[in-house]
Coordinates of C-alpha atoms in Angstrom, one line a residue:
M1 CA 22.5 -15.2 35.6
S2 CA 23.4 -14.0 32.1
P3 CA 24.6 -16.6 29.5
T4 CA 27.8 -14.7 29.2
T5 CA 28.9 -15.4 32.9
L6 CA 28.1 -19.1 32.9
S7 CA 31.1 -21.3 33.5
A8 CA 30.8 -23.8 30.4
G9 CA 33.6 -26.1 29.4
P10 CA 35.0 -26.2 25.8
E11 CA 32.9 -29.0 24.6
H12 CA 29.6 -27.9 26.1
G13 CA 28.5 -24.4 25.5
H14 CA 25.2 -22.8 26.9
V15 CA 21.5 -23.0 25.8
T16 CA 18.9 -20.2 26.5
F17 CA 15.3 -21.5 26.0
L18 CA 13.6 -18.2 25.0
G19 CA 9.9 -17.4 24.6
A20 CA 9.5 -15.1 21.6
G21 CA 5.9 -14.4 22.3
P22 CA 2.7 -14.5 20.2
G23 CA 3.9 -12.4 17.3
D24 CA 4.5 -8.9 18.2
P25 CA 8.2 -7.9 18.5
G26 CA 7.2 -5.4 21.2
L27 CA 6.3 -8.2 23.6
L28 CA 9.8 -9.7 23.9
T29 CA 11.2 -9.3 27.6
L30 CA 14.2 -7.3 28.3
R31 CA 16.1 -10.6 29.4
A32 CA 15.0 -12.2 26.0
V33 CA 16.8 -9.1 24.3
E34 CA 19.8 -9.3 26.5
A35 CA 20.2 -13.1 25.6
L36 CA 19.6 -12.4 21.8
A37 CA 22.5 -9.9 22.0
N38 CA 25.0 -12.3 23.5
A39 CA 24.1 -15.3 21.3
D40 CA 26.7 -17.1 19.0
V41 CA 24.0 -19.3 17.4
L42 CA 20.4 -18.6 17.1
V43 CA 18.0 -21.5 16.6
A44 CA 14.2 -21.1 15.5
G45 CA 11.5 -21.5 13.0
H46 CA 11.0 -18.9 10.3
E47 CA 8.1 -16.9 12.0
V48 CA 9.9 -16.9 15.2
L49 CA 13.1 -15.6 13.5
D50 CA 11.2 -12.6 11.9
V51 CA 10.6 -11.6 15.6
V52 CA 13.6 -12.1 17.5
R53 CA 16.3 -11.7 14.6
T54 CA 16.6 -8.0 14.7
H55 CA 17.9 -8.1 18.4
A56 CA 20.7 -10.7 17.6
R57 CA 24.0 -9.1 17.1
Q58 CA 25.8 -8.9 13.7
G59 CA 27.6 -12.1 12.6
V60 CA 25.3 -14.5 14.7
A61 CA 24.9 -18.0 13.2
V62 CA 21.2 -18.5 12.4
V63 CA 19.7 -21.9 11.8
N64 CA 16.2 -22.1 10.7
T65 CA 14.5 -25.2 11.8
D66 CA 12.0 -24.9 8.8
S67 CA 14.7 -25.2 6.0
D68 CA 14.8 -27.7 3.2
P69 CA 17.5 -30.5 3.5
M70 CA 20.8 -30.1 1.9
D71 CA 24.4 -31.2 2.3
A72 CA 27.2 -28.8 3.4
L73 CA 30.1 -28.6 5.9
D74 CA 29.5 -28.9 9.6
P75 CA 28.5 -25.5 10.4
F76 CA 29.5 -25.8 14.0
T77 CA 33.1 -27.1 13.6
G78 CA 34.0 -25.8 10.1
P79 CA 36.2 -27.8 7.6
A80 CA 39.3 -27.1 9.8
S81 CA 37.9 -29.0 12.8
G82 CA 37.2 -32.3 11.1
P83 CA 36.1 -34.2 8.0
T84 CA 33.2 -33.4 6.0
P85 CA 30.1 -34.5 8.0
R86 CA 27.8 -37.3 7.0
S87 CA 24.5 -36.5 5.4
G88 CA 22.1 -35.5 8.2
T89 CA 24.3 -33.0 10.1
P90 CA 22.7 -29.6 10.4
Q91 CA 24.1 -27.2 8.1
L92 CA 24.9 -23.5 8.6
T93 CA 27.7 -21.5 7.4
V94 CA 29.0 -17.8 8.6
V95 CA 30.5 -15.8 5.9
D96 CA 32.4 -12.5 6.6
G97 CA 30.7 -11.9 10.0
A98 CA 27.1 -11.9 8.5
S99 CA 24.4 -14.3 9.4
T100 CA 23.6 -16.9 6.9
T101 CA 20.6 -19.4 7.2
V102 CA 20.5 -22.8 5.9
G103 CA 19.2 -26.1 6.7
G104 CA 19.7 -29.7 6.7
P105 CA 17.8 -33.1 7.4
A106 CA 18.8 -32.8 11.3
V107 CA 16.5 -29.8 11.5
R108 CA 13.8 -32.4 12.0
D109 CA 15.5 -33.4 15.4
A110 CA 15.8 -30.0 17.1
A111 CA 17.3 -31.5 20.1
H112 CA 20.2 -32.8 18.1
L113 CA 20.5 -29.5 16.4
V114 CA 20.8 -27.5 19.8
M115 CA 23.3 -29.8 21.1
E116 CA 25.5 -29.6 17.8
A117 CA 25.1 -25.8 18.2
A118 CA 26.2 -25.8 21.8
R119 CA 29.7 -27.6 20.9
G120 CA 32.7 -25.8 21.5
G121 CA 31.2 -23.5 24.3
R122 CA 29.0 -21.5 22.0
R123 CA 26.2 -19.6 23.5
V124 CA 22.9 -20.9 21.8
V125 CA 19.5 -19.3 21.9
R126 CA 16.5 -21.6 21.1
A127 CA 13.7 -19.4 20.5
V128 CA 10.1 -20.8 20.2
S129 CA 6.7 -19.1 20.0
G130 CA 4.6 -18.2 22.9
D131 CA 6.4 -19.4 26.3
P132 CA 9.0 -22.5 26.4
G133 CA 7.0 -24.0 29.2
L134 CA 4.1 -24.5 27.2
D135 CA 6.0 -26.1 24.1
A136 CA 6.4 -29.8 24.4
Y137 CA 9.3 -30.0 22.0
A138 CA 11.1 -27.5 24.3
A139 CA 10.6 -29.5 27.1
E140 CA 12.1 -32.4 25.3
E141 CA 15.1 -30.5 24.3
M142 CA 15.6 -29.4 27.9
L143 CA 15.7 -33.0 28.9
A144 CA 18.3 -33.8 26.4
C145 CA 20.4 -30.9 27.6
A146 CA 20.2 -32.1 31.2
A147 CA 21.1 -35.7 30.0
A148 CA 24.1 -34.5 28.2
G149 CA 25.3 -32.1 30.8
V150 CA 24.7 -29.0 28.8
P151 CA 23.9 -26.0 31.0
F152 CA 20.8 -24.2 30.0
E153 CA 18.3 -21.4 31.4
V154 CA 14.7 -20.7 30.3
V155 CA 13.5 -17.0 29.5
P156 CA 9.8 -17.2 29.7
G157 CA 7.7 -15.3 27.0
V158 CA 4.1 -14.3 26.6
A159 CA 2.1 -17.1 26.1
A160 CA -0.3 -17.0 22.9
A161 CA -3.3 -18.2 25.0
V162 CA -2.9 -15.2 27.5
G163 CA -1.4 -12.4 25.1
V164 CA -3.9 -12.9 22.0
P165 CA -7.0 -12.6 23.9
A166 CA -5.6 -9.3 25.7
Y167 CA -4.9 -7.9 22.0
A168 CA -8.4 -8.9 20.9
G169 CA -9.8 -6.8 24.0
V170 CA -11.2 -10.3 25.4
P171 CA -10.3 -10.4 29.3
L172 CA -10.0 -13.7 30.7
R173 CA -11.4 -13.2 34.3
D174 CA -13.9 -10.9 35.5
A175 CA -14.2 -9.3 39.0
E176 CA -15.8 -12.4 40.3
G177 CA -12.7 -14.5 39.5
A178 CA -14.2 -17.2 37.3
D179 CA -12.0 -20.3 36.5
V180 CA -10.0 -20.2 33.3
R181 CA -9.2 -23.5 31.7
F182 CA -6.7 -23.8 28.6
V183 CA -7.1 -26.7 26.0
D184 CA -4.9 -27.4 23.0
A185 CA -7.4 -28.8 20.8
R186 CA -5.1 -30.5 18.8
T187 CA -3.9 -32.8 21.5
A188 CA -7.0 -32.8 23.8
S189 CA -8.7 -36.0 25.1
D190 CA -12.3 -37.0 25.4
R191 CA -11.8 -36.6 29.4
C192 CA -10.3 -33.2 28.9
W193 CA -13.4 -31.9 26.7
T194 CA -15.8 -33.5 29.4
E195 CA -14.1 -31.5 32.3
V196 CA -14.1 -28.1 30.5
G197 CA -17.7 -28.8 29.3
A198 CA -18.7 -29.6 33.0
S199 CA -17.3 -26.1 34.0
D200 CA -19.0 -22.9 33.7
G201 CA -15.5 -21.0 33.8
T202 CA -13.8 -19.3 30.6
V203 CA -12.1 -21.8 28.4
V204 CA -9.1 -20.6 26.1
V205 CA -8.9 -23.0 23.0
S206 CA -5.7 -23.2 21.2
T207 CA -6.6 -24.8 17.7
T208 CA -6.6 -24.0 13.8
L209 CA -8.9 -22.2 11.6
D210 CA -10.1 -25.4 9.9
S211 CA -10.6 -27.3 13.4
I212 CA -12.3 -24.5 15.2
A213 CA -16.0 -25.5 14.1
A214 CA -14.9 -29.3 15.5
A215 CA -13.5 -27.6 18.8
A216 CA -16.9 -25.8 19.3
G217 CA -18.9 -28.9 18.9
E218 CA -16.8 -30.9 21.2
L219 CA -17.6 -28.2 23.9
V220 CA -21.3 -28.4 23.0
S221 CA -21.2 -32.3 23.1
A222 CA -19.6 -31.8 26.5
G223 CA -22.3 -29.7 28.0
R224 CA -21.7 -26.1 26.9
K225 CA -24.7 -24.3 25.8
P226 CA -24.7 -23.5 22.1
D227 CA -25.4 -19.8 22.7
T228 CA -22.3 -19.6 24.9
P229 CA -20.3 -16.5 23.5
M230 CA -17.1 -17.2 21.6
T231 CA -14.3 -15.1 20.0
V232 CA -11.9 -16.3 17.5
T233 CA -8.6 -14.6 16.9
V234 CA -6.2 -15.3 14.1
A235 CA -2.6 -13.8 13.6
G236 CA -2.9 -12.5 17.1
T237 CA -0.9 -9.5 18.2
T238 CA 0.2 -8.8 14.9
T239 CA -1.1 -6.1 12.3
R240 CA -2.8 -9.2 10.4
Q241 CA -4.8 -9.8 13.4
R242 CA -8.5 -10.5 12.9
T243 CA -11.2 -11.3 15.5
W244 CA -14.7 -12.7 14.9
T245 CA -17.5 -12.7 17.6
A246 CA -20.2 -15.4 17.7
T247 CA -21.4 -18.3 19.7
L248 CA -20.5 -22.1 20.1
G249 CA -23.3 -22.8 17.9
T250 CA -22.9 -20.0 15.4
I251 CA -19.1 -19.7 14.7
A252 CA -19.0 -22.0 11.7
Q253 CA -21.8 -19.9 10.0
T254 CA -19.8 -16.7 11.1
L255 CA -16.7 -17.7 9.5
K256 CA -18.5 -18.8 6.5
Q257 CA -20.1 -15.7 5.9
A258 CA -16.7 -13.9 6.5
K259 CA -15.3 -16.1 3.7
V260 CA -12.7 -17.4 6.1
L261 CA -13.5 -21.3 5.5
P262 CA -12.7 -23.2 3.6
S263 CA -9.4 -21.5 3.2
P264 CA -5.9 -22.6 2.1
E265 CA -4.9 -20.9 5.3
G266 CA -7.1 -23.1 7.2
A267 CA -4.2 -24.6 9.2
R268 CA -3.2 -21.3 10.7
P269 CA -3.2 -21.4 14.5
V270 CA -5.9 -19.4 16.3
I271 CA -7.1 -18.9 19.9
A272 CA -10.7 -19.1 20.7
V273 CA -12.2 -17.7 24.2
V274 CA -15.5 -19.1 25.2
G275 CA -17.5 -18.5 28.2
E276 CA -20.3 -16.1 29.6
R277 CA -17.7 -14.2 31.5
S278 CA -15.2 -13.7 28.9
A279 CA -16.4 -10.2 27.9
A280 CA -17.2 -11.3 24.3
A281 CA -20.1 -8.9 24.4
Q282 CA -17.9 -6.1 25.6
R283 CA -15.3 -6.4 22.8
E284 CA -16.5 -3.4 21.1
Q285 CA -15.3 -1.2 23.7
L286 CA -12.3 -3.2 24.8
S287 CA -11.0 -3.7 21.4
W288 CA -8.0 -1.4 21.8
F289 CA -5.6 -3.0 19.1
E290 CA -7.7 -3.7 16.2
S291 CA -9.3 -0.2 16.5
K292 CA -6.1 1.6 15.9
P293 CA -6.7 4.5 13.2
L294 CA -4.6 2.7 10.6
F295 CA -4.8 -0.8 11.8
G296 CA -3.5 -3.1 9.1
W297 CA -3.2 -0.5 6.4
K298 CA -0.1 -1.0 4.2
V299 CA 1.5 2.4 3.9
L300 CA 4.1 3.2 1.3
V301 CA 6.9 5.5 2.5
P302 CA 9.0 6.7 -0.4
R303 CA 11.8 8.3 1.3
T304 CA 15.5 7.4 1.9
K305 CA 16.0 4.5 4.2
E306 CA 17.6 6.7 7.0
Q307 CA 14.7 9.3 6.6
A308 CA 11.9 6.5 6.7
A309 CA 13.1 4.9 10.0
S310 CA 11.4 7.3 12.4
L311 CA 8.4 8.0 10.3
S312 CA 7.9 4.3 10.0
D313 CA 8.0 3.8 13.9
Q314 CA 5.2 6.3 14.1
L315 CA 3.0 4.6 11.8
R316 CA 3.4 1.3 13.4
S317 CA 2.2 3.0 16.5
Y318 CA -1.0 3.7 14.5
G319 CA -1.2 0.1 13.7
A320 CA 0.0 0.6 10.2
V321 CA 2.6 -1.7 8.2
P322 CA 4.9 0.7 6.6
H323 CA 6.6 -0.5 3.5
E324 CA 9.9 1.7 2.8
V325 CA 10.6 2.3 -0.9
P326 CA 13.6 4.6 -1.3
T327 CA 12.9 7.0 -4.2
I328 CA 16.3 8.9 -3.8
A329 CA 19.7 8.1 -3.2
V330 CA 22.0 10.5 -1.6
E331 CA 25.6 10.8 -2.9
P332 CA 28.7 13.1 -2.6
P333 CA 29.0 16.2 -4.7
R334 CA 30.8 15.6 -8.1
T335 CA 33.5 18.2 -7.3
P336 CA 34.2 17.9 -3.3
Q337 CA 36.6 20.9 -3.5
Q338 CA 34.3 23.6 -2.8
M339 CA 32.9 21.6 0.2
E340 CA 36.4 21.3 1.6
R341 CA 37.0 24.9 1.3
A342 CA 33.9 25.7 3.1
V343 CA 34.7 23.3 6.0
K344 CA 38.1 24.7 6.2
G345 CA 36.7 28.2 6.3
L346 CA 34.2 27.3 9.1
V347 CA 37.1 26.4 11.1
T348 CA 39.1 29.5 10.4
G349 CA 36.4 31.9 11.2
R350 CA 35.3 32.9 7.7
Y351 CA 31.4 32.6 8.6
E352 CA 29.0 34.2 11.0
W353 CA 26.1 31.8 10.2
I354 CA 25.9 28.2 9.0
A355 CA 22.2 27.2 7.7
F356 CA 21.2 23.7 7.6
T357 CA 18.2 23.1 5.3
S358 CA 18.1 19.1 5.7
V359 CA 19.0 16.2 7.7
N360 CA 21.2 15.2 4.8
A361 CA 23.1 18.5 4.9
V362 CA 23.8 17.8 8.6
K363 CA 25.2 14.3 7.7
A364 CA 27.3 15.6 4.9
V365 CA 29.0 18.2 7.0
R366 CA 29.3 15.8 9.8
E367 CA 31.1 13.2 7.4
K368 CA 33.3 16.0 6.2
F369 CA 34.3 16.8 9.8
E370 CA 34.9 13.3 10.7
E371 CA 37.2 13.0 7.6
Y372 CA 39.3 15.8 8.9
G373 CA 39.2 14.7 12.8
L374 CA 36.8 17.4 13.7
D375 CA 33.9 17.3 15.9
A376 CA 31.0 19.7 17.3
R377 CA 33.5 22.0 19.1
A378 CA 34.6 23.3 15.5
F379 CA 31.1 25.3 15.6
A380 CA 32.4 27.2 18.6
G381 CA 31.5 30.9 17.8
I382 CA 29.4 30.1 14.9
K383 CA 25.6 30.8 14.7
V384 CA 23.8 27.8 13.6
A385 CA 20.2 27.8 11.8
A386 CA 18.1 24.7 11.1
V387 CA 15.1 24.6 8.9
G388 CA 12.9 22.7 11.0
E389 CA 12.7 20.3 14.0
Q390 CA 14.0 17.0 12.1
T391 CA 17.0 18.8 11.1
A392 CA 17.3 20.4 14.6
K393 CA 17.2 17.0 16.1
A394 CA 20.1 15.8 13.7
L395 CA 22.1 18.7 14.9
V396 CA 21.5 17.9 18.4
A397 CA 22.6 14.4 17.9
F398 CA 25.7 15.7 16.4
G399 CA 26.4 17.9 19.7
V400 CA 25.0 21.0 18.4
K401 CA 22.3 23.0 19.7
P402 CA 20.9 25.3 16.9
D403 CA 20.6 29.1 17.5
L404 CA 17.6 29.6 15.1
V405 CA 14.6 27.4 14.3
P406 CA 11.5 28.9 12.6
S407 CA 8.8 29.7 14.8
G408 CA 6.3 29.2 12.0
E409 CA 6.2 27.3 8.7
Q410 CA 9.2 24.8 8.9
S411 CA 10.5 25.7 5.4
A412 CA 13.2 28.0 3.6
A413 CA 10.5 30.6 3.8
G414 CA 9.8 30.2 7.5
L415 CA 13.7 30.4 8.3
L416 CA 13.7 33.8 6.4
E417 CA 10.8 35.4 8.4
D418 CA 13.0 34.9 11.6
W419 CA 16.5 35.6 10.2
P420 CA 17.9 38.7 11.3
P421 CA 19.2 41.2 8.9
Y422 CA 22.9 41.8 8.6
D423 CA 24.1 44.6 11.0
P424 CA 27.7 45.9 10.7
V425 CA 27.8 46.9 14.3
F426 CA 26.8 43.7 15.8
D427 CA 27.9 41.3 13.1
P428 CA 31.6 41.2 12.7
I429 CA 31.4 38.9 9.8
D430 CA 28.9 39.1 7.0
R431 CA 29.0 35.6 5.4
V432 CA 26.7 32.4 5.9
F433 CA 27.7 29.0 4.8
L434 CA 24.9 27.1 3.2
P435 CA 25.4 23.5 2.4
R436 CA 22.5 22.0 0.5
A437 CA 21.6 19.6 -2.1
D438 CA 22.2 20.0 -5.9
I439 CA 18.5 20.5 -6.7
A440 CA 17.6 22.9 -4.1
T441 CA 15.8 26.0 -4.8
E442 CA 17.3 29.6 -4.7
T443 CA 14.7 30.9 -2.0
L444 CA 16.9 30.9 0.8
V445 CA 19.7 32.5 -1.0
A446 CA 18.0 35.1 -2.4
G447 CA 16.4 36.0 0.7
L448 CA 19.7 36.0 2.8
I449 CA 21.0 38.3 0.1
E450 CA 18.1 40.6 0.5
L451 CA 18.9 40.8 4.4
G452 CA 22.4 42.0 3.5
W453 CA 24.2 38.8 3.7
E454 CA 27.0 37.3 1.6
V455 CA 26.1 33.7 1.0
D456 CA 28.5 30.7 0.1
D457 CA 26.0 28.1 -1.6
V458 CA 27.9 25.0 -1.6
T459 CA 26.7 21.6 -2.9
A460 CA 27.1 19.3 0.1
Y461 CA 25.4 16.3 -1.7
R462 CA 23.6 15.3 -4.5
T463 CA 20.2 13.5 -4.9
V464 CA 19.9 11.0 -7.8
R465 CA 16.7 8.9 -8.4
A466 CA 17.0 5.5 -6.7
S467 CA 16.7 2.2 -8.7
P468 CA 13.1 0.9 -9.1
P469 CA 11.7 -1.3 -6.4
P470 CA 11.1 -5.1 -6.7
A471 CA 8.4 -6.1 -9.4
E472 CA 6.0 -7.3 -6.7
T473 CA 6.3 -3.9 -5.3
R474 CA 5.6 -2.0 -8.4
E475 CA 2.5 -4.2 -9.1
A476 CA 1.3 -3.3 -5.5
I477 CA 1.7 0.3 -6.1
K478 CA -0.2 0.1 -9.4
G479 CA -2.5 -2.6 -8.7
G480 CA -3.9 -1.1 -5.4
G481 CA -2.1 -3.3 -2.8
F482 CA -1.1 -0.3 -0.8
D483 CA -3.7 1.5 1.4
A484 CA -2.0 5.0 1.5
V485 CA 1.4 6.6 0.3
L486 CA 3.0 9.4 2.1
F487 CA 4.6 12.1 -0.2
T488 CA 7.0 14.3 1.7
S489 CA 8.3 16.3 -1.1
S490 CA 7.7 16.9 -4.8
S491 CA 10.8 15.2 -5.6
T492 CA 9.2 12.0 -3.9
V493 CA 6.3 12.2 -6.1
R494 CA 8.1 12.5 -9.4
N495 CA 10.6 9.9 -8.5
L496 CA 8.1 7.2 -7.4
V497 CA 5.9 7.7 -10.4
G498 CA 9.2 7.4 -12.4
I499 CA 10.5 4.4 -11.0
A500 CA 7.4 2.3 -9.9
G501 CA 4.4 3.9 -11.7
K502 CA 1.4 5.8 -10.4
P503 CA -0.2 4.7 -7.1
H504 CA -3.8 3.1 -8.0
N505 CA -6.9 5.2 -7.5
V506 CA -8.0 3.6 -4.4
T507 CA -4.8 4.4 -2.4
V508 CA -5.1 7.3 -0.2
I509 CA -2.5 9.9 -1.1
A510 CA -1.1 12.1 1.7
C511 CA 1.1 15.0 1.2
I512 CA 3.2 17.1 3.3
G513 CA 2.3 20.6 2.0
P514 CA 0.6 22.7 -0.8
A515 CA 3.8 22.3 -3.2
T516 CA 3.8 18.5 -3.0
A517 CA 0.0 18.4 -3.3
K518 CA 0.3 20.4 -6.5
T519 CA 3.0 18.1 -8.0
A520 CA 0.6 14.9 -7.0
E521 CA -2.2 16.6 -8.9
E522 CA -0.1 17.4 -11.7
H523 CA 0.8 13.5 -11.9
G524 CA -3.0 12.7 -12.1
L525 CA -3.4 11.9 -8.2
R526 CA -6.0 12.9 -6.1
V527 CA -4.7 14.3 -2.6
D528 CA -6.8 13.0 0.3
V529 CA -4.8 14.1 3.3
M530 CA -2.6 17.3 3.7
A531 CA -0.4 18.0 6.6
P532 CA -1.3 21.2 8.7
E533 CA 2.3 22.1 8.8
P534 CA 5.2 20.7 6.7
S535 CA 6.4 18.1 9.1
V536 CA 6.6 14.3 8.3
H537 CA 5.2 13.7 11.8
K538 CA 2.2 15.9 11.5
L539 CA 1.8 14.3 8.1
A540 CA 1.5 10.7 10.0
E541 CA -0.9 12.3 12.6
A542 CA -3.0 13.7 9.8
L543 CA -3.3 10.2 8.1
A544 CA -4.2 8.5 11.4
E545 CA -7.0 11.2 11.8
F546 CA -8.2 10.6 8.4
G547 CA -8.1 6.7 9.0
M548 CA -10.1 7.4 12.4
R549 CA -12.7 9.4 10.6
R550 CA -13.1 6.7 8.0
R551 CA -13.5 4.1 10.7
A552 CA -16.0 6.1 12.6
A553 CA -18.1 6.6 9.4
A554 CA -18.3 3.1 8.4
L555 CA -19.1 2.1 12.3
D556 CA -22.1 4.9 12.1
A557 CA -23.3 3.5 8.8
G558 CA -23.5 -0.1 10.2
D559 CA -20.8 -1.2 7.6
P560 CA -17.8 -3.5 8.1
V561 CA -14.5 -1.5 8.6
T562 CA -12.3 -2.1 5.7
R563 CA -8.9 -0.8 4.3
P564 CA -8.8 1.4 1.1
S565 CA -7.1 -1.6 -0.6
E566 CA -10.1 -3.8 0.5
R567 CA -12.3 -2.4 -2.3
R568 CA -15.3 -4.2 -3.9
P569 CA -14.8 -6.0 -7.3
G570 CA -15.2 -3.2 -10.0
A571 CA -15.5 -0.4 -7.5
R572 CA -13.4 2.7 -8.5
R573 CA -13.0 5.9 -6.6
R574 CA -13.7 8.9 -8.7
R575 CA -11.2 11.6 -9.0
T576 CA -11.8 15.2 -8.6
T577 CA -9.8 18.0 -9.5
T578 CA -9.1 20.8 -7.2

């Protein structure tokens, strides 16, 4: 039953105990997403909040159970509902419909916090890592709700002990159906170790990096052979995931050689899989996640935020971690009258064609239409051209199917190749409306005039250089913290270098086409990847193919697979000029 349909009194709301899975936001269930969308209050630790928060509705009250103590007004009743609470009441304030996260001493008592959040009929989502059924604290909170008469439900999640091995390419059972035992090494008793040590089945151990060697020793002491295969995975199901394959007797040395221990991150949770039938030896063939072509690569995407979204999604599918840095901002033209006259002319039949050369041009015309109360029907009787696939998709989203998209190169030149010459017999009107950026080139205008058309070349929007990114981003760009950067136009090259500095020489430079590559080289950058055609998605594909070749070369040479940013101390890539 949905939390929105439960009948709860004014004093007691409803609590959904929700499993957020082991870390990958894509592992949230449909039911979890539904519950998050209906929540009034979201209670979780910071790592879980990173997974679930994007699915919560705007204005949801967010309580971070990891926050530091502070005093404030009661977040759940507000100043109008009673006096200032005593120190120790959980604090949270919602300002102007935006979610604000704060904390207080009572966050140490999550059961009390959940009760407070449920007051007044609120719908509370209590999100925990993995699955609520395997979380001892969640069980205590459920009991507290039951004792207080607060209705609750449980939305299961993917347990880390199951999800992490799947992402590490380690099946827990084989065709013979061996037993699988689950052990939390942090709370396991001597009796528990003795039982799993006596079994020949697969053991999944939840522990920490600094305790993994001790857990292996417990299993050996309990009767497991030191040469029993073992895999250890940290940050499972995320792009920070890393897996080591060893045996119970060699895992400590393996981690030491990998410079994992000792480590300030030693307390990080890990999942270890132990057993002859755990397919540890087959991990090389079954490791589908960590073998993605750009796994773990930090890729800089210097575009406007709207343009970067779909490109970032594609990069994530290759295992990359995209970092969007706007290099340009789009603003209205300084003199909007020309645009206003052109839109009115569009409605009154002044034009035979309208040509869109960018997604931003579509957006500018759409916004002007909405300002006048118009919609896609105003394009009736007018032929529409789009410079490429992305611009065409933006038009389709507007409700307009373009009549002309280049069959070859997706550029102004490609559009001209397919553009029909003006024919006074078949074309009653000889005029084209061209809404574009203030810095656009004259290629299309000149070409259309040569074909016999009159062109109203109208500035629909201005592109200005964006503000510099934060200092840590600038340092990462110049210091080699990024593995690759995607340049989608010459302006993104100039603007990124202008606002953030030149990318480090270990960073892979990928360009959308020859003109962009030339600009990159003029700025002293070596171009490693070029898209086979001027498309942002083809550019991402080309980078993925580059990463795949780089990975294959390392494996063939018997070298460890590393990212470009994981350079050896003192190593520098020699630049060549082309």
